[in-house]
CSV table of C-alpha atoms in Angstrom, one decimal:
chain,number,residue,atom,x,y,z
A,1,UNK,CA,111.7,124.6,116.3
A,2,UNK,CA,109.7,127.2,114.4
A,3,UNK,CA,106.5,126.4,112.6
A,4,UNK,CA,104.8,128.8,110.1
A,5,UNK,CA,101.5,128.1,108.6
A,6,UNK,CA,98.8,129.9,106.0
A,7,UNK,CA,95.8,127.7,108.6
A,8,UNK,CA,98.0,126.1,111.8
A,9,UNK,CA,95.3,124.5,114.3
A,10,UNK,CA,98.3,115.9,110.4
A,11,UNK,CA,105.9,102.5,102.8
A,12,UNK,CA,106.0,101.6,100.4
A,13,UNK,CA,108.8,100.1,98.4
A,14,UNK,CA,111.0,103.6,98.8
A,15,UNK,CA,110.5,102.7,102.3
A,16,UNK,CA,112.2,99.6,101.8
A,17,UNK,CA,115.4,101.2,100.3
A,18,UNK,CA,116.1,104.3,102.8
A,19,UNK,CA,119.4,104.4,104.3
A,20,UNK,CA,121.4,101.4,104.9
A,21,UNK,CA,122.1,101.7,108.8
A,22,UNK,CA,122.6,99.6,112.1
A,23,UNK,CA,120.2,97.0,112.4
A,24,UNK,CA,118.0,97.3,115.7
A,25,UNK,CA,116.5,95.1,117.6
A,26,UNK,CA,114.1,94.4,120.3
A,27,UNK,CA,113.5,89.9,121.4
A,28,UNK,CA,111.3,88.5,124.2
A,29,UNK,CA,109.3,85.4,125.2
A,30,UNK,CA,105.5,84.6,124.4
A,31,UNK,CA,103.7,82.8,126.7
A,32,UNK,CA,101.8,79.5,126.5
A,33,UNK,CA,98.3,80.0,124.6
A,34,UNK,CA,96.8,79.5,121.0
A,35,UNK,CA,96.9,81.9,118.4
A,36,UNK,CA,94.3,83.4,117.3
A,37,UNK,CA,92.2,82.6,120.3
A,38,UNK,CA,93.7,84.1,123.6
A,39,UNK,CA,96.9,85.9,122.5
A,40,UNK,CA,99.5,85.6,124.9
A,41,UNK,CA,98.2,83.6,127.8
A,42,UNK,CA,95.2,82.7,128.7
A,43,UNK,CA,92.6,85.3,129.9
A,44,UNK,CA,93.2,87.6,133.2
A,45,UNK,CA,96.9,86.2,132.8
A,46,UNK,CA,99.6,88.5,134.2
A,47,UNK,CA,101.8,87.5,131.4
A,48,UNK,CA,102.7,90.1,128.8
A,49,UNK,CA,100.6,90.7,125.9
A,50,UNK,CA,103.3,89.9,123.2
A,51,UNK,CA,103.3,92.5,120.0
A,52,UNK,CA,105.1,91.6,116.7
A,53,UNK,CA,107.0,93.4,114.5
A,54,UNK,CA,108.2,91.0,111.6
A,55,UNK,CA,110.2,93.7,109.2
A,56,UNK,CA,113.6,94.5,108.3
A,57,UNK,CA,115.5,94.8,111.2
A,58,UNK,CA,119.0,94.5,109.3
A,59,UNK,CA,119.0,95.1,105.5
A,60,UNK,CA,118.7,98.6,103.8
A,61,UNK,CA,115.4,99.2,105.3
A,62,UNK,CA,116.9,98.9,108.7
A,63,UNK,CA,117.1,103.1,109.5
A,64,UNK,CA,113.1,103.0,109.1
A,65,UNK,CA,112.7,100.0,110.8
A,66,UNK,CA,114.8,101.2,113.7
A,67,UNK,CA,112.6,104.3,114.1
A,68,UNK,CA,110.0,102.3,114.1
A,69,UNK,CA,111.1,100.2,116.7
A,70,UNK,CA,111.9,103.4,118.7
A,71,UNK,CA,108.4,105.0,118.8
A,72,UNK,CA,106.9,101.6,119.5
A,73,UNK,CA,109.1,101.3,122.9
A,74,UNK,CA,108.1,104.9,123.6
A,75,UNK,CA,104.5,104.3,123.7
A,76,UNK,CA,104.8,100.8,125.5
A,77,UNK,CA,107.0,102.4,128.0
A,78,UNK,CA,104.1,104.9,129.2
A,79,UNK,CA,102.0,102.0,129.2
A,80,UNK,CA,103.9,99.9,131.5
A,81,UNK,CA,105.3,102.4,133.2
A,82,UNK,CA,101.5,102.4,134.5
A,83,UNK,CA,101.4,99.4,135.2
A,84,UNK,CA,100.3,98.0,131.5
A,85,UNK,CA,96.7,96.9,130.5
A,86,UNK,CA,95.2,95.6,133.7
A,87,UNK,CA,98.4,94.4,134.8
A,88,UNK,CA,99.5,92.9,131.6
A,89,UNK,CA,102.9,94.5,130.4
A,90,UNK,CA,103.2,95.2,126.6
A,91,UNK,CA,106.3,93.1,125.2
A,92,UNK,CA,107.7,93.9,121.8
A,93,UNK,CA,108.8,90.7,120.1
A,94,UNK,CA,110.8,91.3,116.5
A,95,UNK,CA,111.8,89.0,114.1
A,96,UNK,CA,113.8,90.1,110.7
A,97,UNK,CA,112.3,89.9,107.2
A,98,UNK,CA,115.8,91.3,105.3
A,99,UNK,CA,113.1,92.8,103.3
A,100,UNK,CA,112.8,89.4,101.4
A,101,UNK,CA,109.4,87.8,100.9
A,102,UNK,CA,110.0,84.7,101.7
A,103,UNK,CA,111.9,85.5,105.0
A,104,UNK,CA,108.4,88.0,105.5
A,105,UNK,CA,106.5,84.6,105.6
A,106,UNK,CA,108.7,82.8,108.4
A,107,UNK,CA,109.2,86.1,110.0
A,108,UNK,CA,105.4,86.4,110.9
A,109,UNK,CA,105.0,82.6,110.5
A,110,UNK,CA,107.7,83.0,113.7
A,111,UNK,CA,106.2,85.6,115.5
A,112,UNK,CA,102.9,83.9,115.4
A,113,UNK,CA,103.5,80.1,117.0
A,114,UNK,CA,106.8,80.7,119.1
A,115,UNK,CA,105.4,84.0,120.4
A,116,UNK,CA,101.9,83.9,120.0
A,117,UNK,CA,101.5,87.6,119.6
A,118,UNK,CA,98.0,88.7,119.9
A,119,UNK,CA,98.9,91.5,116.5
A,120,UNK,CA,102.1,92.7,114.8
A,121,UNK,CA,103.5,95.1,113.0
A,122,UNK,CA,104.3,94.2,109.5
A,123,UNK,CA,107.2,94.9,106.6
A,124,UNK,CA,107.2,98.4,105.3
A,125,UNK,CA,107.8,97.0,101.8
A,126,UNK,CA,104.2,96.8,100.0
A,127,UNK,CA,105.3,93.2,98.5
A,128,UNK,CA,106.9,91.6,101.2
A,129,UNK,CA,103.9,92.9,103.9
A,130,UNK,CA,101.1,90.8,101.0
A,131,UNK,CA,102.7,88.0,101.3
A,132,UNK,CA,102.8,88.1,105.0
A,133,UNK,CA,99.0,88.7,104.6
A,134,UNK,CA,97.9,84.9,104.6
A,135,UNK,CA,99.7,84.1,107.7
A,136,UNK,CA,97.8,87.0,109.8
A,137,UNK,CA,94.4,85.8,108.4
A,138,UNK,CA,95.4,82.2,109.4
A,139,UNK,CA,96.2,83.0,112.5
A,140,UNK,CA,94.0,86.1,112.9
A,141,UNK,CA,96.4,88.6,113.9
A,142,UNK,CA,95.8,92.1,113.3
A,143,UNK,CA,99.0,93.0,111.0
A,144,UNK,CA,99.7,96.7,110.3
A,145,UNK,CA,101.8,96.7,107.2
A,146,UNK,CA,104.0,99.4,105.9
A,147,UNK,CA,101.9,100.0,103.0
A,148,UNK,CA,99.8,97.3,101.2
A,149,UNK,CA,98.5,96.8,97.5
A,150,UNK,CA,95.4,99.3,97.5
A,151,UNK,CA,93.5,95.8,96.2
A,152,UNK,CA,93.7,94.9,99.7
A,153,UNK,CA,92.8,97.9,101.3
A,154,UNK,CA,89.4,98.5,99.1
A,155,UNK,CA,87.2,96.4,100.3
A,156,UNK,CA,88.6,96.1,103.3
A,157,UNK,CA,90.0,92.5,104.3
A,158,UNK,CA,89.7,91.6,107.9
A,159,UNK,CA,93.2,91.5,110.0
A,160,UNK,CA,94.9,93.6,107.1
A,161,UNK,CA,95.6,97.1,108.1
A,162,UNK,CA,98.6,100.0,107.0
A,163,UNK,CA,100.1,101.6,109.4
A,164,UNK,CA,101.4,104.7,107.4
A,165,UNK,CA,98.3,104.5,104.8
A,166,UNK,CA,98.0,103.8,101.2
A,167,UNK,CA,99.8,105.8,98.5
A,168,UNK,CA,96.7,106.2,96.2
A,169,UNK,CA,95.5,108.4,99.0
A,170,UNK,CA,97.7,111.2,98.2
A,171,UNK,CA,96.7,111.7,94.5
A,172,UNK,CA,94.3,114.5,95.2
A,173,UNK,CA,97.3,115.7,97.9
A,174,UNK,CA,99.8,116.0,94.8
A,175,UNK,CA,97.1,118.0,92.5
A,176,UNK,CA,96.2,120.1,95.5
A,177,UNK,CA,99.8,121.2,95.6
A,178,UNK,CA,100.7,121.4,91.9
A,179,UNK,CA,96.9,123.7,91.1
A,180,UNK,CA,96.5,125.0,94.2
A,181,UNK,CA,98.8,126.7,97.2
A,182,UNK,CA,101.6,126.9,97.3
A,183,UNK,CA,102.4,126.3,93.7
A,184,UNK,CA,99.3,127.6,91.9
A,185,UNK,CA,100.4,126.5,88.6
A,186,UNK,CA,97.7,126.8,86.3
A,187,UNK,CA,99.1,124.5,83.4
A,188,UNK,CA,101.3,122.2,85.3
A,189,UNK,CA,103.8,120.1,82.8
A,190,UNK,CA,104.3,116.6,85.3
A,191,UNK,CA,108.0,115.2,85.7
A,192,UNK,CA,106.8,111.3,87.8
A,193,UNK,CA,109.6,109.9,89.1
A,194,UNK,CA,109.2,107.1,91.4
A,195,UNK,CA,110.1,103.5,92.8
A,196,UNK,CA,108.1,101.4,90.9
A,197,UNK,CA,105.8,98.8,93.2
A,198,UNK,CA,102.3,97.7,93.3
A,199,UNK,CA,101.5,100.3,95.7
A,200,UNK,CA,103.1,103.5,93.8
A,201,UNK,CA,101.9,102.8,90.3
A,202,UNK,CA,98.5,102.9,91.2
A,203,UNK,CA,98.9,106.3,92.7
A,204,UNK,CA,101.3,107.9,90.0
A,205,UNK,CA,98.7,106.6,87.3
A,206,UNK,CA,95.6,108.4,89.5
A,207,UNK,CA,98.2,111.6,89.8
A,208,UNK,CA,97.8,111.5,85.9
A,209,UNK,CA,94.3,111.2,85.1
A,210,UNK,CA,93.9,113.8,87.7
A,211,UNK,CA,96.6,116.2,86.0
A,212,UNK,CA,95.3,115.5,82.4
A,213,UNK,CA,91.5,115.8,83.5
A,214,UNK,CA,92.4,119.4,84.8
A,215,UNK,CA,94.4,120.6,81.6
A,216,UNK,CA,97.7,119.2,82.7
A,217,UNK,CA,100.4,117.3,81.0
A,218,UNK,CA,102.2,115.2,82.6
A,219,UNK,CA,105.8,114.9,80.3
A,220,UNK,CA,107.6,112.9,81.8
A,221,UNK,CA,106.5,109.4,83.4
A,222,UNK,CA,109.9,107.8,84.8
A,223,UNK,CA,109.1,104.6,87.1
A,224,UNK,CA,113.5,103.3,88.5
A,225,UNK,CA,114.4,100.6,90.4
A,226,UNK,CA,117.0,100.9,93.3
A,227,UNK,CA,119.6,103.0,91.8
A,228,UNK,CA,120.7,105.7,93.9
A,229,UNK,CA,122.6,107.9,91.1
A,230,UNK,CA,119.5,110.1,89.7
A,231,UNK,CA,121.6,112.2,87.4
A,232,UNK,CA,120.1,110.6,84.3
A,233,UNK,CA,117.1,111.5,85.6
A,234,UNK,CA,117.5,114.7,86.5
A,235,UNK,CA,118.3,115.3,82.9
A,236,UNK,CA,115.4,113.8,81.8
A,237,UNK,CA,113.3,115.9,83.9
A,238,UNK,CA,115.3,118.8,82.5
A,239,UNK,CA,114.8,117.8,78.5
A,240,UNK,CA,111.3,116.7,79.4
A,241,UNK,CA,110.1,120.5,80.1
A,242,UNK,CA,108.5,120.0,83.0
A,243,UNK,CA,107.8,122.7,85.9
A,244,UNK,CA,107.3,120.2,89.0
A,245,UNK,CA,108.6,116.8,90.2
A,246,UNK,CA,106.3,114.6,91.8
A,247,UNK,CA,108.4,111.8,93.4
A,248,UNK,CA,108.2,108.6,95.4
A,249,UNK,CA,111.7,107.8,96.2
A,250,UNK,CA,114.2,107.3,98.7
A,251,UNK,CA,116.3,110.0,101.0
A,252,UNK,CA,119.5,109.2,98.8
A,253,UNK,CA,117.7,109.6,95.4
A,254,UNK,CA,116.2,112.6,96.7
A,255,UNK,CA,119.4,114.4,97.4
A,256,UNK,CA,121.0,112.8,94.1
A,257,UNK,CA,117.8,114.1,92.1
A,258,UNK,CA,117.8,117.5,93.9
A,259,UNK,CA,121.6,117.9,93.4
A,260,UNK,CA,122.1,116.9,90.2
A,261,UNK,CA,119.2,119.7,88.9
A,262,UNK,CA,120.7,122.3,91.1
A,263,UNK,CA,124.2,121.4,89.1
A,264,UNK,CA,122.4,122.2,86.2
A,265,UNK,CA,120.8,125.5,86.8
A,266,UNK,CA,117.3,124.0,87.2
A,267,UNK,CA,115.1,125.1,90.2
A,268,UNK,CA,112.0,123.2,89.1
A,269,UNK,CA,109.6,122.4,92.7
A,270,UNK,CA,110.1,118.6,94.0
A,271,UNK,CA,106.9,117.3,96.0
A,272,UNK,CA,108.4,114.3,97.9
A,273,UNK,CA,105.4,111.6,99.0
A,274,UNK,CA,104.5,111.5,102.4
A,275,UNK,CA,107.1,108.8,103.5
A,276,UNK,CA,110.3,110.0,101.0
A,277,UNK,CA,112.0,112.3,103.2
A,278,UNK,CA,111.5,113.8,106.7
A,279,UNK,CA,112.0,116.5,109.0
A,280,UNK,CA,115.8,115.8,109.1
A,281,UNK,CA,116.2,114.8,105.5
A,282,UNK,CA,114.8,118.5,105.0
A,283,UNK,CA,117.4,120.1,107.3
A,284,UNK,CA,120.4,118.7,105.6
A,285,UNK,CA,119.2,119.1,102.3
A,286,UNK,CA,118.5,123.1,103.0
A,287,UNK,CA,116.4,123.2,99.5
A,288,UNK,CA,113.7,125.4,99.2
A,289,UNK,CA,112.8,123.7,96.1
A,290,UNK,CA,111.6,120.4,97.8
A,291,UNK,CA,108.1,120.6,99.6
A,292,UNK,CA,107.3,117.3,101.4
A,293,UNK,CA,104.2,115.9,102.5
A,294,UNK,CA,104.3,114.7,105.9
A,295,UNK,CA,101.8,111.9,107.4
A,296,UNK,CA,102.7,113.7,110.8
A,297,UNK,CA,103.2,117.3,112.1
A,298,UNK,CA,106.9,117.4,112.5
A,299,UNK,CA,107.1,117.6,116.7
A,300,UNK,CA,108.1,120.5,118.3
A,301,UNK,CA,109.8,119.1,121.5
A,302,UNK,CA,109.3,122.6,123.6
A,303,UNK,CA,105.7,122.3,122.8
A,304,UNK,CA,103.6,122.6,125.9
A,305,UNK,CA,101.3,120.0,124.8
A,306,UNK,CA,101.1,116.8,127.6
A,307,UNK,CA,101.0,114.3,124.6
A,308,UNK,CA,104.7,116.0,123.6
A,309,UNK,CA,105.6,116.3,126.7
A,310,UNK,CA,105.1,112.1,127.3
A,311,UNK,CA,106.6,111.6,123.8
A,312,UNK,CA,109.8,113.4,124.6
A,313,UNK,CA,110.4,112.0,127.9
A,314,UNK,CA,109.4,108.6,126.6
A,315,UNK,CA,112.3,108.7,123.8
A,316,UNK,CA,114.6,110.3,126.0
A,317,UNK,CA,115.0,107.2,128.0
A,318,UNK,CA,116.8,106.0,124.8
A,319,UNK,CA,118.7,108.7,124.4
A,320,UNK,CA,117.0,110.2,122.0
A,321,UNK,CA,116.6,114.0,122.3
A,322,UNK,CA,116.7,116.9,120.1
A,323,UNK,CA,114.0,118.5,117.2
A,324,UNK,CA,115.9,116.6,114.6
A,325,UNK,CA,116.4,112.8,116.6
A,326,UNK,CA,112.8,112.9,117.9
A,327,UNK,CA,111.9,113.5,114.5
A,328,UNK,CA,113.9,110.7,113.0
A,329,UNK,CA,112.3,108.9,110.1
A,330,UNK,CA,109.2,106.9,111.0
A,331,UNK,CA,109.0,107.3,114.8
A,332,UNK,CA,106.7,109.8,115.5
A,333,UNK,CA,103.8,107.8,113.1
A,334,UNK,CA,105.0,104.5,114.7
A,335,UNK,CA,104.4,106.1,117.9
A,336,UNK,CA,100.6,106.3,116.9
A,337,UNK,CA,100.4,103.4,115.2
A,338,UNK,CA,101.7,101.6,118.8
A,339,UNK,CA,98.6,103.6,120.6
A,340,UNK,CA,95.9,102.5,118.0
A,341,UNK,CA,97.0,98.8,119.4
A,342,UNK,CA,97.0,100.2,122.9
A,343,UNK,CA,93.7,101.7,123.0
A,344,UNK,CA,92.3,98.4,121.0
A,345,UNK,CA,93.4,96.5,123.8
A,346,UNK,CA,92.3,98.6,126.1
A,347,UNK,CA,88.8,98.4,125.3
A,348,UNK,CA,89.0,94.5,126.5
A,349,UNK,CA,91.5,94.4,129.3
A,350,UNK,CA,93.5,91.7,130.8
A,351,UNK,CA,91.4,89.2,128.5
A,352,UNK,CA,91.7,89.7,124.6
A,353,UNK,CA,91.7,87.9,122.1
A,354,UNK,CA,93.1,88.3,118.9
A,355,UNK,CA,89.4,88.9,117.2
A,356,UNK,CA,88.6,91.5,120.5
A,357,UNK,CA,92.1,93.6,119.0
A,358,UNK,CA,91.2,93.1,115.8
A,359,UNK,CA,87.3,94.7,116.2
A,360,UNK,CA,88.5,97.3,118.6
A,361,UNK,CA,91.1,98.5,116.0
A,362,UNK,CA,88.4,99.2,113.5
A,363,UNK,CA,86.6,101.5,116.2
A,364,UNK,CA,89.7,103.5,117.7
A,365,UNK,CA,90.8,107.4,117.5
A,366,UNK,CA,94.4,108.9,118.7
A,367,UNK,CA,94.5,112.0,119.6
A,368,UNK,CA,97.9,113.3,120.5
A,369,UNK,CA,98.1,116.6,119.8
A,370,UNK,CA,101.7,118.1,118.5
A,371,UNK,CA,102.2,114.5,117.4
A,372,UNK,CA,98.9,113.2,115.5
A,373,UNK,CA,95.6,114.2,115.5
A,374,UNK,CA,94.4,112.4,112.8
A,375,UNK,CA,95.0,108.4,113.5
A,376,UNK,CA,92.1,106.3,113.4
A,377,UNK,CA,91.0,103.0,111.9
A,378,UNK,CA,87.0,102.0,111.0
A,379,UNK,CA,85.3,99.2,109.9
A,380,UNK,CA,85.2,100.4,105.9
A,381,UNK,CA,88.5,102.0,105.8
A,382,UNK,CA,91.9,100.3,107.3
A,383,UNK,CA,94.0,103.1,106.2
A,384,UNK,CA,94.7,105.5,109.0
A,385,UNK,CA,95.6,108.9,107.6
A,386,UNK,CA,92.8,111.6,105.9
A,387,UNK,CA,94.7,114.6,105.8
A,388,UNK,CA,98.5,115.2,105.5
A,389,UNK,CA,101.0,118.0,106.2
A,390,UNK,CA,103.2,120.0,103.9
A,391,UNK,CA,106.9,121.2,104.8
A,392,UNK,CA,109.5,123.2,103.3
A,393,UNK,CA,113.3,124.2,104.3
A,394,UNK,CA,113.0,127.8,104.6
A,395,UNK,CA,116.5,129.4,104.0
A,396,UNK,CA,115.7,132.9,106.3
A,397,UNK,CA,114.8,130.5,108.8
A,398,UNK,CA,117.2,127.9,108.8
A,399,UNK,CA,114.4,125.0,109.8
A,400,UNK,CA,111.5,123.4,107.8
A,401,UNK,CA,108.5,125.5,107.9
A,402,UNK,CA,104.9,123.7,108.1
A,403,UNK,CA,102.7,125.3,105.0
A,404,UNK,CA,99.9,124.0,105.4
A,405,UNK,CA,98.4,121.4,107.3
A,406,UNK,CA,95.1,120.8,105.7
A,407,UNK,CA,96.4,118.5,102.4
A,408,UNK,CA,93.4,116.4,101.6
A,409,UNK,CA,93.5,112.6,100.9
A,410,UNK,CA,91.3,111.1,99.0
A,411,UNK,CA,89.7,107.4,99.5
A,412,UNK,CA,91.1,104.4,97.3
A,413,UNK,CA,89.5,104.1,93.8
A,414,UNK,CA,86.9,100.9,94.2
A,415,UNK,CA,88.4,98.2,91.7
């Protein structure tokens, strides 16, 4: 896969809506032990340390959800391949939200006293993942959720972490784009359309202040619900004026957005949010007019790089191979996500407990270079991303094209 760059050296509720596809799943058995205190046995056990992942295994997030489940296995498969943490095997344990909220609740609620997983994963859906919140704090189990409320997120709240970050993040990542490279537009005129949720509209209504504080406008302001026919947006968009899309919306509103103002002559720029599309929703789309920010360098699979070289081999054993399946939606962030928990339970061995994960999280770094060099947790900020990537489909090429890989984030707004 070729990669150009200008400096080469980087879930929202559209999360919760991408591709309706085979449900995927992953079961096993906790052991005896009290949650919240041990995790998973008692201490020096040789039973598995049990990990959770209460999301939507079936239901139309279920094509995220199975990526996620596949970089998850790729990192514990290293792990035990070498014998786990101090002879403790890591044991994925899911249980299915159906992206409902209530179902979230029992899902963790599960998870936690029949498994007695020592943290979990939570739903990618912002709504669904807060209401799972209380359980995690009750039990103290570190939960990395989709994408959370940034209320939750600023001040920090212990147990409650994201796994792909907040959107309020990206405002200054949009504004970069729009003012600076590679757009440089020095009187932008804002189309917003986006999945509306308690984690987008606070970003979309920085996005604005920032456009309008710079000399902006933003004409056009068009929060949708789960359609997937965007023509009637698109012509919004074209009536409206505007000279950029910024959007926060699933892979088959994307292409319906995309298509529908191609149809009509309009080759106005879409910036797609860091978890709308990905490396393979750029390759079928083959538009040069969509730029999307990535949370992840998009993986190179002939990179040279030992942390590729493990990542590759590791999904292989699935049967997943090839640039565009090892860069399936959500797997290669997962992937670092699973080795933030690793390393956290690293740090205390055959012995953790669920307040030992949960500190060690707050200190830990991944470094995996051609995947993600930018994953860490700390005590003030539970978000894990700082910087982002940009892509575009280049049509000489025939392959996304990396533009730049210094997109700055900015921290969330205090409330």
């Amino acid at each position: 896969m070729r990669y150009q760059s200008r400096r080469y050296g980087a879930a929202a509720a559209l999360a919760s809506l991408v591709l309706i596809a085979a449900a995927c799943s992953s079961s096993g058995s906790g052991s005896a032990g009290t949650s919240g205190t041990s995790g998973s046995g008692s201490g020096g056990s040789k039973a598995p340390y049990n990990i959770g992942l209460a999301a939507g295994v079936t239901g139309p997030a279920a094509a995220i959800v199975k990526g996620e489940i596949e970089g998850i296995k790729a990192a514990f498969s290293q792990v035990n391949a070498s014998g786990g943490i101090d002879g403790r095997k890591l044991n994925l344990v899911t249980s299915d939200t159906q992206n409902e909220a209530t179902t979230a609740v029992a899902a963790l609620t599960k998870l936690a006293t029949e498994n007695n997983v020592i943290a979990s994963f939570g739903d990618i859906l912002a709504n669904n993942c807060q209401a799972q919140v209380p359980v995690a704090k009750a039990r103290k189990i570190a939960l990395l959720c989709g994408t959370v409320d940034p209320a939750q997120l600023q001040p920090v709240e212990p147990y409650v972490y994201t796994e792909y970050g907040s959107e309020v993040t990206e405002a200054d990542a949009f504004v970069s784009i729009v003012k600076d490279k590679p757009l440089n537009l020095a009187h932008p005129k804002v189309a917003m359309v986006y999945v509306q949720s308690s984690s987008t509209v606070p970003m979309f209504n920085a996005i604005a202040a920032k456009i309008k504080a710079g000399g902006g406008q933003v004409v056009l302001n068009d929060p949708i619900q789960a359609q997937l026919n965007l023509s009637v947006d698109a012509s919004k968009v074209t009536s409206s004026g505007a000279n950029v899309v910024l959007e926060q919306i699933i892979p088959q509103q994307l292409q319906s957005l995309a298509q529908s103002l191609s149809n009509s002559g309009s080759k106005v720029p879409i910036v797609a949010e860091a978890t709308t599309a990905s490396y393979q929703q750029l390759v079928l789309l083959k538009n040069p007019n969509i730029y999307e920010l990535s949370l992840n360098p998009f993986v190179d699979p002939t990179s040279s790089e030992p942390a590729v070289k493990n990542y590759v081999a590791a999904l292989q054993q699935q049967g997943i191979t090839g640039v565009s399946n090892i860069n399936g939606q959500s797997i290669a962030i997962t992937y670092a996500a699973a080795w933030s928990i690793i390393d956290a339970l690293k740090t205390c061995g055959a012995s953790c407990t669920n307040d030992q994960v949960n500190s060690a999280l707050e200190k830990v770094s991944v470094n995996l270079p051609g995947i993600n060099t930018d994953y860490s947790y700390t005590a003030s900020r539970h978000y894990p991303q700082t910087t982002f990537q940009l892509y575009q489909y280049s049509t000489s090429k025939n392959d996304a094209v990396q533009l730049r890989d210094d997109v700055p984030s900015n921290p969330i707004p205090s409330s």
